[in-house]
mmCIF file of N, CA and C and ligand atoms in Angstrom:
data_model
loop_
_atom_site.group_PDB
_atom_site.id
_atom_site.type_symbol
_atom_site.label_atom_id
_atom_site.label_comp_id
_atom_site.label_asym_id
_atom_site.label_seq_id
_atom_site.Cartn_x
_atom_site.Cartn_y
_atom_site.Cartn_z
ATOM 1 N N UNK A 1 17.057 -7.043 -7.289
ATOM 2 C CA UNK A 1 17.654 -5.584 -7.005
ATOM 3 C C UNK A 1 18.499 -5.753 -6.013
ATOM 4 N N UNK A 2 19.992 -5.776 -6.042
ATOM 5 C CA UNK A 2 21.033 -5.655 -5.181
ATOM 6 C C UNK A 2 20.813 -4.670 -3.928
ATOM 7 N N UNK A 3 20.398 -3.045 -4.575
ATOM 8 C CA UNK A 3 20.691 -2.125 -4.261
ATOM 9 C C UNK A 3 18.786 -1.736 -3.327
ATOM 10 N N UNK A 4 18.097 -2.576 -3.326
ATOM 11 C CA UNK A 4 16.510 -2.385 -2.824
ATOM 12 C C UNK A 4 16.125 -2.802 -1.343
ATOM 13 N N UNK A 5 16.148 -1.633 -0.556
ATOM 14 C CA UNK A 5 16.049 -2.207 1.081
ATOM 15 C C UNK A 5 14.660 -3.041 0.903
ATOM 16 N N UNK A 6 13.833 -3.086 0.396
ATOM 17 C CA UNK A 6 12.759 -4.275 0.342
ATOM 18 C C UNK A 6 13.132 -5.395 0.116
ATOM 19 N N UNK A 7 13.868 -5.555 -0.946
ATOM 20 C CA UNK A 7 14.375 -6.960 -1.725
ATOM 21 C C UNK A 7 15.326 -7.462 -0.377
ATOM 22 N N UNK A 8 16.064 -6.388 0.189
ATOM 23 C CA UNK A 8 16.854 -7.109 1.289
ATOM 24 C C UNK A 8 16.119 -7.568 2.471
ATOM 25 N N UNK A 9 14.750 -6.483 2.802
ATOM 26 C CA UNK A 9 13.913 -7.478 3.885
ATOM 27 C C UNK A 9 13.353 -8.507 3.527
ATOM 28 N N UNK A 10 13.121 -8.923 2.245
ATOM 29 C CA UNK A 10 12.362 -10.087 2.120
ATOM 30 C C UNK A 10 13.063 -11.277 1.765
ATOM 31 N N UNK A 11 14.758 -11.046 1.397
ATOM 32 C CA UNK A 11 16.029 -12.279 1.490
ATOM 33 C C UNK A 11 16.286 -12.418 2.655
ATOM 34 N N UNK A 12 15.971 -11.291 3.906
ATOM 35 C CA UNK A 12 16.782 -11.289 5.379
ATOM 36 C C UNK A 12 17.654 -10.689 5.509
ATOM 37 N N UNK A 13 18.493 -10.144 4.462
ATOM 38 C CA UNK A 13 19.770 -9.239 4.656
ATOM 39 C C UNK A 13 19.280 -8.043 5.410
ATOM 40 N N UNK A 14 18.339 -7.744 5.737
ATOM 41 C CA UNK A 14 18.035 -6.539 6.576
ATOM 42 C C UNK A 14 16.869 -7.223 7.422
ATOM 43 N N UNK A 15 17.193 -6.616 8.709
ATOM 44 C CA UNK A 15 16.073 -7.286 9.631
ATOM 45 C C UNK A 15 14.656 -6.477 9.511
ATOM 46 N N UNK A 16 13.445 -7.244 9.988
ATOM 47 C CA UNK A 16 12.495 -6.403 9.797
ATOM 48 C C UNK A 16 11.286 -7.046 11.246
ATOM 49 N N UNK A 17 10.294 -6.342 11.511
ATOM 50 C CA UNK A 17 9.660 -6.921 12.333
ATOM 51 C C UNK A 17 8.389 -7.667 11.280
ATOM 52 N N UNK A 18 8.648 -8.843 11.462
ATOM 53 C CA UNK A 18 7.757 -9.569 10.278
ATOM 54 C C UNK A 18 6.538 -10.258 11.112
ATOM 55 N N UNK A 19 5.352 -9.723 10.585
ATOM 56 C CA UNK A 19 4.153 -10.905 11.119
ATOM 57 C C UNK A 19 3.611 -11.489 10.492
ATOM 58 N N UNK A 20 3.630 -11.814 8.936
ATOM 59 C CA UNK A 20 3.451 -12.851 8.254
ATOM 60 C C UNK A 20 4.043 -13.190 7.139
ATOM 61 N N UNK A 21 4.243 -14.435 6.578
ATOM 62 C CA UNK A 21 4.681 -14.566 5.299
ATOM 63 C C UNK A 21 4.249 -15.621 4.459
ATOM 64 N N UNK A 22 4.448 -15.333 3.064
ATOM 65 C CA UNK A 22 3.947 -16.624 2.437
ATOM 66 C C UNK A 22 4.708 -16.844 1.430
ATOM 67 N N UNK A 23 4.802 -17.870 0.272
ATOM 68 C CA UNK A 23 5.380 -17.657 -0.780
ATOM 69 C C UNK A 23 5.353 -16.647 -1.733
ATOM 70 N N UNK A 24 4.375 -15.537 -1.316
ATOM 71 C CA UNK A 24 4.321 -14.469 -2.366
ATOM 72 C C UNK A 24 4.766 -12.822 -1.909
ATOM 73 N N UNK A 25 4.321 -13.001 -0.703
ATOM 74 C CA UNK A 25 4.571 -11.762 -0.016
ATOM 75 C C UNK A 25 4.513 -11.734 1.598
ATOM 76 N N UNK A 26 5.363 -10.763 1.826
ATOM 77 C CA UNK A 26 6.074 -10.357 3.567
ATOM 78 C C UNK A 26 5.438 -9.322 4.005
ATOM 79 N N UNK A 27 4.890 -9.514 5.160
ATOM 80 C CA UNK A 27 4.067 -8.368 5.844
ATOM 81 C C UNK A 27 5.177 -8.090 7.334
ATOM 82 N N UNK A 28 5.023 -6.891 7.031
ATOM 83 C CA UNK A 28 6.182 -6.057 8.030
ATOM 84 C C UNK A 28 5.405 -5.039 9.028
ATOM 85 N N UNK A 29 6.206 -4.810 9.904
ATOM 86 C CA UNK A 29 5.868 -3.594 10.670
ATOM 87 C C UNK A 29 6.567 -2.196 9.834
ATOM 88 N N UNK A 30 5.786 -1.006 9.460
ATOM 89 C CA UNK A 30 7.006 0.068 8.774
ATOM 90 C C UNK A 30 7.733 0.518 9.899
ATOM 91 N N UNK A 31 8.818 0.789 9.623
ATOM 92 C CA UNK A 31 10.135 1.145 10.478
ATOM 93 C C UNK A 31 9.869 2.460 10.931
ATOM 94 N N UNK A 32 9.184 3.369 10.168
ATOM 95 C CA UNK A 32 9.048 4.784 10.475
ATOM 96 C C UNK A 32 7.640 4.959 10.565
ATOM 97 N N UNK A 33 6.852 4.619 11.220
ATOM 98 C CA UNK A 33 5.364 4.592 10.821
ATOM 99 C C UNK A 33 4.631 6.200 11.153
ATOM 100 N N UNK A 34 3.740 6.014 10.112
ATOM 101 C CA UNK A 34 2.827 7.075 10.256
ATOM 102 C C UNK A 34 1.988 6.918 11.524
ATOM 103 N N UNK A 35 1.733 5.764 12.148
ATOM 104 C CA UNK A 35 0.831 5.987 13.300
ATOM 105 C C UNK A 35 0.934 4.511 14.031
ATOM 106 N N UNK A 36 0.738 4.288 15.310
ATOM 107 C CA UNK A 36 1.310 3.238 16.063
ATOM 108 C C UNK A 36 0.067 1.804 14.991
ATOM 109 N N UNK A 37 0.839 0.645 14.762
ATOM 110 C CA UNK A 37 0.457 -0.290 13.821
ATOM 111 C C UNK A 37 0.254 -0.440 12.623
ATOM 112 N N UNK A 38 1.381 0.871 12.119
ATOM 113 C CA UNK A 38 1.474 0.870 10.646
ATOM 114 C C UNK A 38 1.921 -0.428 9.761
ATOM 115 N N UNK A 39 1.560 -0.954 8.886
ATOM 116 C CA UNK A 39 1.797 -2.385 8.610
ATOM 117 C C UNK A 39 2.103 -2.302 6.689
ATOM 118 N N UNK A 40 3.157 -3.160 6.443
ATOM 119 C CA UNK A 40 3.350 -3.133 4.917
ATOM 120 C C UNK A 40 3.298 -4.554 4.514
ATOM 121 N N UNK A 41 2.453 -4.555 3.321
ATOM 122 C CA UNK A 41 2.697 -5.621 2.421
ATOM 123 C C UNK A 41 3.410 -5.729 1.727
ATOM 124 N N UNK A 42 4.490 -6.277 1.246
ATOM 125 C CA UNK A 42 5.589 -6.561 0.544
ATOM 126 C C UNK A 42 5.447 -7.904 -0.482
ATOM 127 N N UNK A 43 5.562 -7.371 -1.664
ATOM 128 C CA UNK A 43 5.618 -8.373 -2.771
ATOM 129 C C UNK A 43 7.350 -9.313 -2.633
ATOM 130 N N UNK A 44 7.003 -10.215 -2.817
ATOM 131 C CA UNK A 44 8.902 -10.811 -2.494
ATOM 132 C C UNK A 44 9.411 -10.593 -3.669
ATOM 133 N N UNK A 45 8.856 -10.632 -5.074
ATOM 134 C CA UNK A 45 9.503 -10.385 -6.309
ATOM 135 C C UNK A 45 9.856 -8.911 -6.368
ATOM 136 N N UNK A 46 10.781 -8.433 -7.094
ATOM 137 C CA UNK A 46 11.021 -7.152 -6.909
ATOM 138 C C UNK A 46 10.186 -6.713 -8.272
ATOM 139 N N UNK A 47 9.333 -5.947 -7.866
ATOM 140 C CA UNK A 47 8.480 -5.066 -8.956
ATOM 141 C C UNK A 47 8.334 -3.617 -8.361
ATOM 142 N N UNK A 48 8.602 -2.723 -8.910
ATOM 143 C CA UNK A 48 8.441 -1.505 -8.728
ATOM 144 C C UNK A 48 7.286 -0.520 -8.338
ATOM 145 N N UNK A 49 6.199 -0.878 -9.068
ATOM 146 C CA UNK A 49 4.976 -0.511 -8.859
ATOM 147 C C UNK A 49 3.906 -1.041 -9.466
ATOM 148 N N UNK A 50 2.623 -0.576 -9.378
ATOM 149 C CA UNK A 50 1.504 -1.039 -10.035
ATOM 150 C C UNK A 50 1.382 -1.243 -11.374
ATOM 151 N N UNK A 51 2.393 -0.440 -12.084
ATOM 152 C CA UNK A 51 2.260 -1.041 -13.714
ATOM 153 C C UNK A 51 2.799 -2.095 -14.102
ATOM 154 N N UNK A 52 3.854 -2.580 -13.063
ATOM 155 C CA UNK A 52 4.316 -3.822 -13.275
ATOM 156 C C UNK A 52 4.187 -5.079 -12.480
ATOM 157 N N UNK A 53 3.252 -4.729 -11.616
ATOM 158 C CA UNK A 53 3.037 -5.940 -10.609
ATOM 159 C C UNK A 53 1.904 -6.729 -11.292
ATOM 160 N N UNK A 54 2.015 -8.094 -11.599
ATOM 161 C CA UNK A 54 1.117 -9.140 -12.103
ATOM 162 C C UNK A 54 -0.455 -8.754 -11.282
ATOM 163 N N UNK A 55 -1.294 -8.200 -12.488
ATOM 164 C CA UNK A 55 -2.740 -8.287 -12.231
ATOM 165 C C UNK A 55 -3.282 -9.452 -10.975
ATOM 166 N N UNK A 56 -2.961 -10.509 -11.331
ATOM 167 C CA UNK A 56 -3.566 -11.764 -10.846
ATOM 168 C C UNK A 56 -3.336 -11.535 -9.030
ATOM 169 N N UNK A 57 -1.650 -11.472 -9.211
ATOM 170 C CA UNK A 57 -1.093 -11.300 -7.680
ATOM 171 C C UNK A 57 -1.312 -10.056 -7.023
ATOM 172 N N UNK A 58 -1.616 -8.587 -7.501
ATOM 173 C CA UNK A 58 -2.235 -7.677 -6.842
ATOM 174 C C UNK A 58 -3.533 -8.044 -6.304
ATOM 175 N N UNK A 59 -4.152 -8.826 -7.033
ATOM 176 C CA UNK A 59 -5.992 -9.481 -6.492
ATOM 177 C C UNK A 59 -5.776 -10.544 -4.853
ATOM 178 N N UNK A 60 -4.328 -11.096 -5.236
ATOM 179 C CA UNK A 60 -3.935 -11.953 -3.769
ATOM 180 C C UNK A 60 -3.673 -11.064 -3.165
ATOM 181 N N UNK A 61 -2.870 -10.118 -3.383
ATOM 182 C CA UNK A 61 -2.430 -9.130 -2.365
ATOM 183 C C UNK A 61 -3.543 -8.961 -1.477
ATOM 184 N N UNK A 62 -4.804 -7.723 -2.390
ATOM 185 C CA UNK A 62 -5.738 -7.261 -1.992
ATOM 186 C C UNK A 62 -6.439 -8.432 -0.924
ATOM 187 N N UNK A 63 -6.798 -9.671 -1.270
ATOM 188 C CA UNK A 63 -7.253 -10.613 -0.431
ATOM 189 C C UNK A 63 -6.674 -10.258 0.729
ATOM 190 N N UNK A 64 -5.332 -10.805 0.631
ATOM 191 C CA UNK A 64 -4.503 -11.083 1.985
ATOM 192 C C UNK A 64 -4.555 -9.415 2.865
ATOM 193 N N UNK A 65 -4.469 -8.170 2.263
ATOM 194 C CA UNK A 65 -4.706 -7.037 2.958
ATOM 195 C C UNK A 65 -6.260 -7.046 3.804
ATOM 196 N N UNK A 66 -7.143 -7.487 3.043
ATOM 197 C CA UNK A 66 -8.260 -7.558 3.448
ATOM 198 C C UNK A 66 -8.729 -8.400 5.034
ATOM 199 N N UNK A 67 -8.041 -9.680 4.861
ATOM 200 C CA UNK A 67 -7.813 -10.804 6.046
ATOM 201 C C UNK A 67 -7.275 -9.740 7.259
ATOM 202 N N UNK A 68 -5.789 -8.948 6.677
ATOM 203 C CA UNK A 68 -4.964 -8.736 7.776
ATOM 204 C C UNK A 68 -5.665 -7.244 8.202
ATOM 205 N N UNK A 69 -6.071 -6.608 7.451
ATOM 206 C CA UNK A 69 -6.960 -5.379 8.223
ATOM 207 C C UNK A 69 -8.132 -5.916 9.330
ATOM 208 N N UNK A 70 -8.621 -7.125 9.120
ATOM 209 C CA UNK A 70 -9.782 -7.150 10.120
ATOM 210 C C UNK A 70 -8.903 -7.662 11.376
ATOM 211 N N UNK A 71 -7.765 -8.291 11.148
ATOM 212 C CA UNK A 71 -7.256 -9.150 12.663
ATOM 213 C C UNK A 71 -6.634 -7.573 13.035
ATOM 214 N N UNK A 72 -6.013 -7.145 12.454
ATOM 215 C CA UNK A 72 -5.358 -5.444 12.890
ATOM 216 C C UNK A 72 -6.473 -4.837 13.737
ATOM 217 N N UNK A 73 -7.464 -4.780 13.141
ATOM 218 C CA UNK A 73 -8.784 -3.744 13.840
ATOM 219 C C UNK A 73 -9.202 -4.571 15.104
ATOM 220 N N UNK A 74 -9.211 -5.754 15.052
ATOM 221 C CA UNK A 74 -9.674 -6.580 16.372
ATOM 222 C C UNK A 74 -8.453 -6.686 17.429
ATOM 223 N N UNK A 75 -7.404 -6.590 16.826
ATOM 224 C CA UNK A 75 -6.273 -6.644 18.138
ATOM 225 C C UNK A 75 -5.699 -5.673 18.436
ATOM 226 N N UNK A 76 -6.022 -4.300 17.748
ATOM 227 C CA UNK A 76 -5.639 -3.044 18.079
ATOM 228 C C UNK A 76 -6.617 -2.165 18.420
ATOM 229 N N UNK A 77 -8.177 -2.488 18.101
ATOM 230 C CA UNK A 77 -9.063 -1.798 18.828
ATOM 231 C C UNK A 77 -9.234 -0.329 18.400
ATOM 232 N N UNK A 78 -8.886 -0.284 17.118
ATOM 233 C CA UNK A 78 -9.180 1.047 16.022
ATOM 234 C C UNK A 78 -10.075 0.571 15.471
ATOM 235 N N UNK A 79 -11.185 1.763 14.665
ATOM 236 C CA UNK A 79 -12.299 1.349 13.708
ATOM 237 C C UNK A 79 -11.955 1.844 12.553
ATOM 238 N N UNK A 80 -11.155 2.674 12.327
ATOM 239 C CA UNK A 80 -10.561 3.547 10.886
ATOM 240 C C UNK A 80 -9.210 3.047 10.321
ATOM 241 N N UNK A 81 -9.218 2.909 8.980
ATOM 242 C CA UNK A 81 -7.673 2.667 8.506
ATOM 243 C C UNK A 81 -7.711 3.150 7.322
ATOM 244 N N UNK A 82 -6.475 3.949 6.741
ATOM 245 C CA UNK A 82 -6.318 4.274 5.259
ATOM 246 C C UNK A 82 -5.268 3.090 4.637
ATOM 247 N N UNK A 83 -6.195 2.431 3.552
ATOM 248 C CA UNK A 83 -5.019 1.689 2.653
ATOM 249 C C UNK A 83 -4.373 2.716 1.527
ATOM 250 N N UNK A 84 -2.913 2.624 1.783
ATOM 251 C CA UNK A 84 -2.277 3.280 0.754
ATOM 252 C C UNK A 84 -1.535 2.945 -0.352
ATOM 253 N N UNK A 85 -0.927 3.244 -1.172
ATOM 254 C CA UNK A 85 0.070 2.721 -2.018
ATOM 255 C C UNK A 85 0.139 3.642 -3.031
ATOM 256 N N UNK A 86 1.840 3.661 -3.037
ATOM 257 C CA UNK A 86 2.221 5.311 -4.150
ATOM 258 C C UNK A 86 2.810 4.712 -4.988
ATOM 259 N N UNK A 87 2.845 5.414 -6.263
ATOM 260 C CA UNK A 87 3.679 4.684 -7.305
ATOM 261 C C UNK A 87 4.167 6.137 -7.761
ATOM 262 N N UNK A 88 5.462 6.064 -7.664
ATOM 263 C CA UNK A 88 6.164 7.456 -8.322
ATOM 264 C C UNK A 88 6.636 8.306 -7.432
ATOM 265 N N UNK A 89 7.822 9.194 -7.664
ATOM 266 C CA UNK A 89 7.671 10.211 -6.586
ATOM 267 C C UNK A 89 6.772 11.266 -6.102
ATOM 268 N N UNK A 90 6.462 11.767 -7.409
ATOM 269 C CA UNK A 90 5.262 12.707 -6.930
ATOM 270 C C UNK A 90 4.198 12.117 -6.175
ATOM 271 N N UNK A 91 4.250 10.979 -6.093
ATOM 272 C CA UNK A 91 2.548 10.424 -5.692
ATOM 273 C C UNK A 91 3.470 10.113 -4.043
ATOM 274 N N UNK A 92 4.454 10.288 -3.988
ATOM 275 C CA UNK A 92 5.166 10.245 -2.396
ATOM 276 C C UNK A 92 5.971 8.781 -2.322
ATOM 277 N N UNK A 93 6.373 7.716 -3.309
ATOM 278 C CA UNK A 93 6.610 6.388 -3.226
ATOM 279 C C UNK A 93 8.145 6.953 -3.027
ATOM 280 N N UNK A 94 8.835 6.241 -1.809
ATOM 281 C CA UNK A 94 10.004 6.707 -1.740
ATOM 282 C C UNK A 94 11.018 5.489 -1.560
ATOM 283 N N UNK A 95 10.525 4.075 -1.422
ATOM 284 C CA UNK A 95 10.883 2.676 -2.228
ATOM 285 C C UNK A 95 10.369 1.993 -3.266
ATOM 286 N N UNK A 96 10.800 1.854 -3.933
ATOM 287 C CA UNK A 96 10.520 1.642 -5.263
ATOM 288 C C UNK A 96 10.440 -0.121 -5.489
ATOM 289 N N UNK A 97 9.771 -0.764 -4.714
ATOM 290 C CA UNK A 97 9.555 -1.962 -4.358
ATOM 291 C C UNK A 97 8.314 -1.959 -3.949
ATOM 292 N N UNK A 98 6.951 -2.610 -4.822
ATOM 293 C CA UNK A 98 5.797 -2.533 -4.715
ATOM 294 C C UNK A 98 5.200 -2.688 -3.431
ATOM 295 N N UNK A 99 4.609 -2.039 -2.360
ATOM 296 C CA UNK A 99 4.103 -2.484 -1.256
ATOM 297 C C UNK A 99 3.157 -1.496 -1.174
ATOM 298 N N UNK A 100 2.073 -2.391 -0.229
ATOM 299 C CA UNK A 100 0.632 -1.510 0.427
ATOM 300 C C UNK A 100 0.470 -1.175 1.935
ATOM 301 N N UNK A 101 0.479 -0.382 1.919
ATOM 302 C CA UNK A 101 0.231 0.289 3.313
ATOM 303 C C UNK A 101 -1.139 -0.073 3.930
ATOM 304 N N UNK A 102 -0.838 -0.667 5.260
ATOM 305 C CA UNK A 102 -2.319 -0.398 6.028
ATOM 306 C C UNK A 102 -1.932 0.444 7.334
ATOM 307 N N UNK A 103 -2.683 1.466 7.472
ATOM 308 C CA UNK A 103 -2.374 2.649 8.465
ATOM 309 C C UNK A 103 -3.741 2.895 9.368
ATOM 310 N N UNK A 104 -3.558 2.398 10.464
ATOM 311 C CA UNK A 104 -4.744 2.499 11.467
ATOM 312 C C UNK A 104 -5.129 3.763 11.576
ATOM 313 N N UNK A 105 -5.972 4.610 12.118
ATOM 314 C CA UNK A 105 -6.356 5.555 12.015
ATOM 315 C C UNK A 105 -7.108 5.978 13.443
ATOM 316 N N UNK A 106 -6.432 6.474 14.470
ATOM 317 C CA UNK A 106 -7.161 6.863 15.906
ATOM 318 C C UNK A 106 -7.963 8.249 15.624
ATOM 319 N N UNK A 107 -8.919 7.795 16.606
ATOM 320 C CA UNK A 107 -9.940 9.116 17.028
ATOM 321 C C UNK A 107 -8.637 10.807 17.015
ATOM 322 N N UNK A 108 -8.444 11.494 16.459
ATOM 323 C CA UNK A 108 -7.458 13.040 16.664
ATOM 324 C C UNK A 108 -6.297 12.335 16.687
ATOM 325 N N UNK A 109 -6.087 11.804 15.750
ATOM 326 C CA UNK A 109 -4.404 11.304 15.780
ATOM 327 C C UNK A 109 -3.733 12.430 15.072
ATOM 328 N N UNK A 110 -4.287 13.065 14.155
ATOM 329 C CA UNK A 110 -3.530 14.371 13.653
ATOM 330 C C UNK A 110 -3.178 14.095 12.481
ATOM 331 N N UNK A 111 -3.196 13.065 11.827
ATOM 332 C CA UNK A 111 -2.435 12.647 10.540
ATOM 333 C C UNK A 111 -3.648 13.404 9.618
ATOM 334 N N UNK A 112 -2.733 13.879 8.683
ATOM 335 C CA UNK A 112 -3.513 14.284 7.351
ATOM 336 C C UNK A 112 -2.759 13.455 6.022
ATOM 337 N N UNK A 113 -4.051 12.545 5.520
ATOM 338 C CA UNK A 113 -3.821 11.940 4.070
ATOM 339 C C UNK A 113 -4.979 12.585 3.476
ATOM 340 N N UNK A 114 -4.883 13.741 2.836
ATOM 341 C CA UNK A 114 -5.866 14.520 2.285
ATOM 342 C C UNK A 114 -5.548 14.879 1.349
ATOM 343 N N UNK A 115 -6.560 15.574 0.449
ATOM 344 C CA UNK A 115 -6.457 16.288 -0.774
ATOM 345 C C UNK A 115 -7.723 17.560 -1.139
ATOM 346 N N UNK A 116 -7.252 18.647 -1.269
ATOM 347 C CA UNK A 116 -8.286 19.209 -2.042
ATOM 348 C C UNK A 116 -9.054 19.085 -3.010
ATOM 349 N N UNK A 117 -10.333 19.006 -3.300
ATOM 350 C CA UNK A 117 -11.195 18.471 -4.605
ATOM 351 C C UNK A 117 -11.067 19.282 -5.438
ATOM 352 N N UNK A 118 -11.155 19.185 -6.631
ATOM 353 C CA UNK A 118 -11.192 19.875 -7.730
ATOM 354 C C UNK A 118 -12.549 20.144 -7.799
ATOM 355 N N UNK A 119 -12.662 21.492 -8.504
ATOM 356 C CA UNK A 119 -14.244 21.721 -8.450
ATOM 357 C C UNK A 119 -14.320 21.982 -10.260
ATOM 358 N N UNK A 120 -14.867 20.621 -10.691
ATOM 359 C CA UNK A 120 -15.207 20.780 -12.251
ATOM 360 C C UNK A 120 -16.706 20.784 -12.580
ATOM 361 N N UNK A 121 -16.336 20.906 -13.956
ATOM 362 C CA UNK A 121 -17.967 20.941 -14.596
ATOM 363 C C UNK A 121 -18.254 19.503 -14.824
ATOM 364 N N UNK A 122 -19.565 19.426 -15.207
ATOM 365 C CA UNK A 122 -19.912 18.057 -15.836
ATOM 366 C C UNK A 122 -19.466 17.781 -16.897
ATOM 367 N N UNK A 123 -19.337 18.748 -18.183
ATOM 368 C CA UNK A 123 -18.487 18.611 -19.321
ATOM 369 C C UNK A 123 -17.064 18.130 -19.105
ATOM 370 N N UNK A 124 -16.568 18.660 -18.110
ATOM 371 C CA UNK A 124 -14.939 17.959 -17.750
ATOM 372 C C UNK A 124 -15.534 16.503 -17.279
ATOM 373 N N UNK A 125 -16.076 16.286 -16.191
ATOM 374 C CA UNK A 125 -16.202 15.270 -15.778
ATOM 375 C C UNK A 125 -16.684 13.812 -17.054
ATOM 376 N N UNK A 126 -17.462 14.719 -18.174
ATOM 377 C CA UNK A 126 -17.872 13.773 -19.175
ATOM 378 C C UNK A 126 -16.800 13.619 -20.160
ATOM 379 N N UNK A 127 -15.574 14.829 -20.325
ATOM 380 C CA UNK A 127 -14.464 14.253 -21.275
ATOM 381 C C UNK A 127 -13.519 13.304 -20.749
ATOM 382 N N UNK A 128 -13.687 13.202 -19.029
ATOM 383 C CA UNK A 128 -12.622 12.246 -18.528
ATOM 384 C C UNK A 128 -13.015 11.034 -18.587
ATOM 385 N N UNK A 129 -14.437 10.927 -18.413
ATOM 386 C CA UNK A 129 -15.123 9.339 -18.469
ATOM 387 C C UNK A 129 -15.133 9.083 -20.020
ATOM 388 N N UNK A 130 -15.101 9.808 -21.103
ATOM 389 C CA UNK A 130 -14.668 9.234 -22.156
ATOM 390 C C UNK A 130 -13.357 8.870 -22.376
ATOM 391 N N UNK A 131 -12.582 9.437 -21.852
ATOM 392 C CA UNK A 131 -10.990 9.252 -21.856
ATOM 393 C C UNK A 131 -10.623 7.936 -20.954
ATOM 394 N N UNK A 132 -11.305 7.814 -20.236
ATOM 395 C CA UNK A 132 -11.049 6.784 -19.431
ATOM 396 C C UNK A 132 -11.932 5.254 -19.540
ATOM 397 N N UNK A 133 -13.109 5.351 -20.357
ATOM 398 C CA UNK A 133 -14.111 4.703 -20.549
ATOM 399 C C UNK A 133 -13.282 3.024 -21.143
ATOM 400 N N UNK A 134 -13.697 2.150 -20.425
ATOM 401 C CA UNK A 134 -12.674 0.713 -20.465
ATOM 402 C C UNK A 134 -13.267 -0.393 -21.336
ATOM 403 N N UNK A 135 -13.001 -0.788 -22.023
ATOM 404 C CA UNK A 135 -13.373 -2.420 -22.640
ATOM 405 C C UNK A 135 -12.255 -3.551 -22.144
ATOM 406 N N UNK A 136 -12.390 -3.919 -20.924
ATOM 407 C CA UNK A 136 -11.411 -4.765 -20.274
ATOM 408 C C UNK A 136 -11.158 -6.469 -21.005
HETATM 409 P P1 LIG B 1 6.391 4.631 0.464
HETATM 410 O O1 LIG B 1 6.308 5.937 0.940
HETATM 411 O O2 LIG B 1 7.386 4.260 -0.560
HETATM 412 O O3 LIG B 1 5.118 4.450 0.192
HETATM 413 O O4 LIG B 1 6.590 3.751 1.518
HETATM 414 C C1 LIG B 1 7.716 3.379 2.423
HETATM 415 C C2 LIG B 1 7.465 3.291 3.387
HETATM 416 O O5 LIG B 1 8.688 2.272 3.682
HETATM 417 C C3 LIG B 1 7.698 4.368 4.541
HETATM 418 O O6 LIG B 1 6.618 4.328 5.360
HETATM 419 C C4 LIG B 1 9.217 3.967 5.341
HETATM 420 O O7 LIG B 1 8.655 4.479 6.654
HETATM 421 C C5 LIG B 1 9.019 2.385 5.212
HETATM 422 N N1 LIG B 1 10.339 2.185 5.389
HETATM 423 C C6 LIG B 1 11.324 2.780 4.847
HETATM 424 N N2 LIG B 1 12.661 1.869 4.824
HETATM 425 C C7 LIG B 1 12.448 0.871 5.804
HETATM 426 C C8 LIG B 1 12.901 -0.072 6.607
HETATM 427 O O8 LIG B 1 14.353 -0.260 6.360
HETATM 428 N N3 LIG B 1 12.289 -1.235 7.412
HETATM 429 C C9 LIG B 1 10.905 -0.906 7.458
HETATM 430 N N4 LIG B 1 10.257 -1.845 7.794
HETATM 431 N N5 LIG B 1 10.291 0.163 6.578
HETATM 432 C C10 LIG B 1 10.955 1.329 6.107
HETATM 433 ZN ZN1 LIG B 2 13.275 -4.466 -4.350
#
């Protein structure tokens, strides 16, 4: 994708603070971080979102995320982390090239990544369970 900033970062046309890469993923520091040590894992091929990424590749991405999260925790000395991945503008996606956020959380850091829970009845929960019941 010629106008995608993350494609440009992946192919080296735009600079990035890269901490790791392999044939499938590039791991960089977020240029406008939510917090110190905010890391992004980019897929190297251009897919926009979770609906487009190969599920097997998504599995390998999460394996990598789990390894990197542990190393970040050890090196930066935090205890808490948000793992975030946005799909679509309503969900907060601003760069339409699949990426996973690893956001370290520090005591009293003032960041809000939160929602107000809905107060649903058991019947409403059961309706939704029926809609989403899976046979994969
Ligand atoms: P999204 O909102 O799509 O889930 O996340 C996009 C992320 O990309 C944001 O956290 C934003 O700060 C980051 N970002 C935007 N432009 C650049 C850039 O040029 N370089 C880097 N490293 N990160 C960027
Ligand atoms: Zn792209």
